[in-house]
Structures are given as C-alpha cells and as structure tokens.
Coordinates of C-alpha atoms in Angstrom, one line a residue:
M1 CA -17.6 33.4 13.4
A2 CA -19.5 30.5 13.1
Q3 CA -22.1 28.9 15.8
F4 CA -20.4 26.5 17.9
D5 CA -17.0 28.3 17.8
V6 CA -15.2 28.5 21.1
H7 CA -13.5 31.9 21.8
R8 CA -11.2 32.7 24.6
N9 CA -13.0 35.0 27.2
T10 CA -11.6 38.3 27.4
G11 CA -13.5 39.3 30.6
K12 CA -12.9 39.7 34.2
Q13 CA -13.9 36.0 35.1
R14 CA -11.7 34.5 32.5
E15 CA -9.9 32.4 35.2
A16 CA -13.3 30.7 36.1
I17 CA -14.8 30.9 32.6
P18 CA -11.9 30.7 30.1
Y19 CA -14.0 30.3 27.0
V20 CA -17.5 31.3 25.5
V21 CA -19.3 29.1 22.7
I22 CA -21.1 31.0 19.9
V23 CA -24.8 29.6 19.8
Q24 CA -26.3 32.1 17.6
S25 CA -27.4 31.2 14.2
S26 CA -25.6 32.1 11.1
L27 CA -28.8 33.9 9.8
F28 CA -27.8 36.9 12.0
D29 CA -24.0 37.0 11.3
S30 CA -24.4 40.5 9.9
Y31 CA -25.3 41.8 13.4
R32 CA -22.5 43.3 15.5
R33 CA -23.1 40.9 18.4
R34 CA -23.1 37.1 19.1
V35 CA -25.2 35.2 21.7
V36 CA -22.7 33.1 23.5
I37 CA -22.9 30.7 26.5
P38 CA -20.0 30.4 29.1
L39 CA -17.7 27.3 29.3
V40 CA -16.9 27.3 33.1
R41 CA -13.9 25.3 34.2
H42 CA -15.3 22.2 36.0
S43 CA -13.2 23.0 39.1
H44 CA -14.9 26.5 39.4
L45 CA -18.5 25.2 39.5
D46 CA -20.9 25.4 42.4
S47 CA -22.3 22.0 42.6
A48 CA -25.8 23.5 43.8
A49 CA -25.8 25.6 40.8
S50 CA -24.8 23.1 38.0
L51 CA -24.5 19.2 37.4
A52 CA -21.9 18.8 35.0
G53 CA -23.0 16.1 32.4
A54 CA -26.8 16.6 32.9
P55 CA -28.7 17.6 29.9
L56 CA -28.5 21.5 30.7
N57 CA -24.8 21.1 31.5
P58 CA -22.8 18.9 29.2
A59 CA -19.1 18.7 29.6
F60 CA -16.4 19.3 27.0
T61 CA -12.4 19.2 26.9
V62 CA -11.1 22.5 25.2
E63 CA -7.3 22.9 25.2
G64 CA -6.9 20.0 27.7
I65 CA -9.3 22.2 30.3
E66 CA -12.4 20.3 31.3
V67 CA -15.3 22.7 30.9
V68 CA -19.0 22.6 31.5
L69 CA -21.6 24.5 29.4
H70 CA -23.6 27.1 31.7
P71 CA -26.7 28.1 29.8
L72 CA -28.0 30.0 32.7
E73 CA -25.4 32.4 32.0
I74 CA -26.4 33.1 28.3
V75 CA -25.2 36.6 27.1
S76 CA -24.9 38.7 24.1
V77 CA -21.3 40.0 23.5
A78 CA -20.0 42.6 20.7
T79 CA -17.9 40.9 18.1
D80 CA -14.9 43.2 18.8
Q81 CA -15.1 41.8 22.4
L82 CA -14.7 38.3 21.7
G83 CA -11.4 36.8 22.0
E84 CA -9.5 34.6 19.5
K85 CA -11.4 31.4 18.2
I86 CA -9.4 28.5 19.5
A87 CA -11.6 25.6 18.8
T88 CA -15.0 24.6 17.4
L89 CA -17.5 22.3 19.1
E90 CA -19.7 21.8 15.8
Q91 CA -19.4 18.1 16.4
E92 CA -21.1 18.7 19.9
G93 CA -24.0 20.9 18.4
D94 CA -26.7 18.3 19.4
R95 CA -25.7 18.4 22.8
I96 CA -25.5 22.0 22.9
T97 CA -28.8 22.6 21.3
A98 CA -30.2 20.1 23.7
A99 CA -29.1 22.2 26.6
M100 CA -30.7 25.2 25.1
D101 CA -33.9 23.3 24.5
E102 CA -33.9 22.2 28.0
L103 CA -33.2 25.9 29.1
F104 CA -36.3 27.0 26.9
T105 CA -38.7 24.3 27.5
R106 CA -42.3 24.9 28.4
A107 CA -42.6 21.8 30.4
W108 CA -43.5 22.3 34.1
A109 CA -42.5 19.7 36.9

C-alpha cells in the first residue's frame, strides 16, 4: 500500500465512488489505517459541490471510468477494509498534492 495507490471502494457508496486513492505518506506505513480520498464517478457529481478539472478536483481515468478526486470527503480507513489495489496514480502525484494544498491553504478570499 503506497501513496497514490488506487483501491476499490468496498463501502456502501461504491457505485458513486468506485475507488479511493491513498494520500498518506509512507512514513506512516506501520499504522493500521490509511488516509484516502474518494474518486467519484464524474457522472455522479453534484455540479454545485465540485468542478471537475479545477485545482481542488482533478479528473482521472481508472479502468476506463472517468473519476474526480473529492478531497472534501477525505477519510481514514482501516487497511483491512481497503479493497484490492487496481492502479496507481503516482504519475499524477503532483496534481493530487496540489488539490490537498488547495484544501488546506490558509489563504482567505
């Protein structure tokens, strides 16, 4: 389980959120949980809640499914509750990190 690995969502909302991506640093691999961000099907997005492609919500394709990172739904999941690893978004790490930076910025509009 590495940072930016994509796992199947085994939870109740797996139709709308088929995957989660691990964002937790490998410094904490010994801990029993992983911090993940949901990857929401583009077709299930509420346009008022998210703008696909915006810095906070980059879009990706996983297994041919268009998904959008939804950092406002960040959560910690027990490692034994993660579904199988099916991909990595390591090559998109900068975009994912930028989305987290956007979420946690101290700037006020």
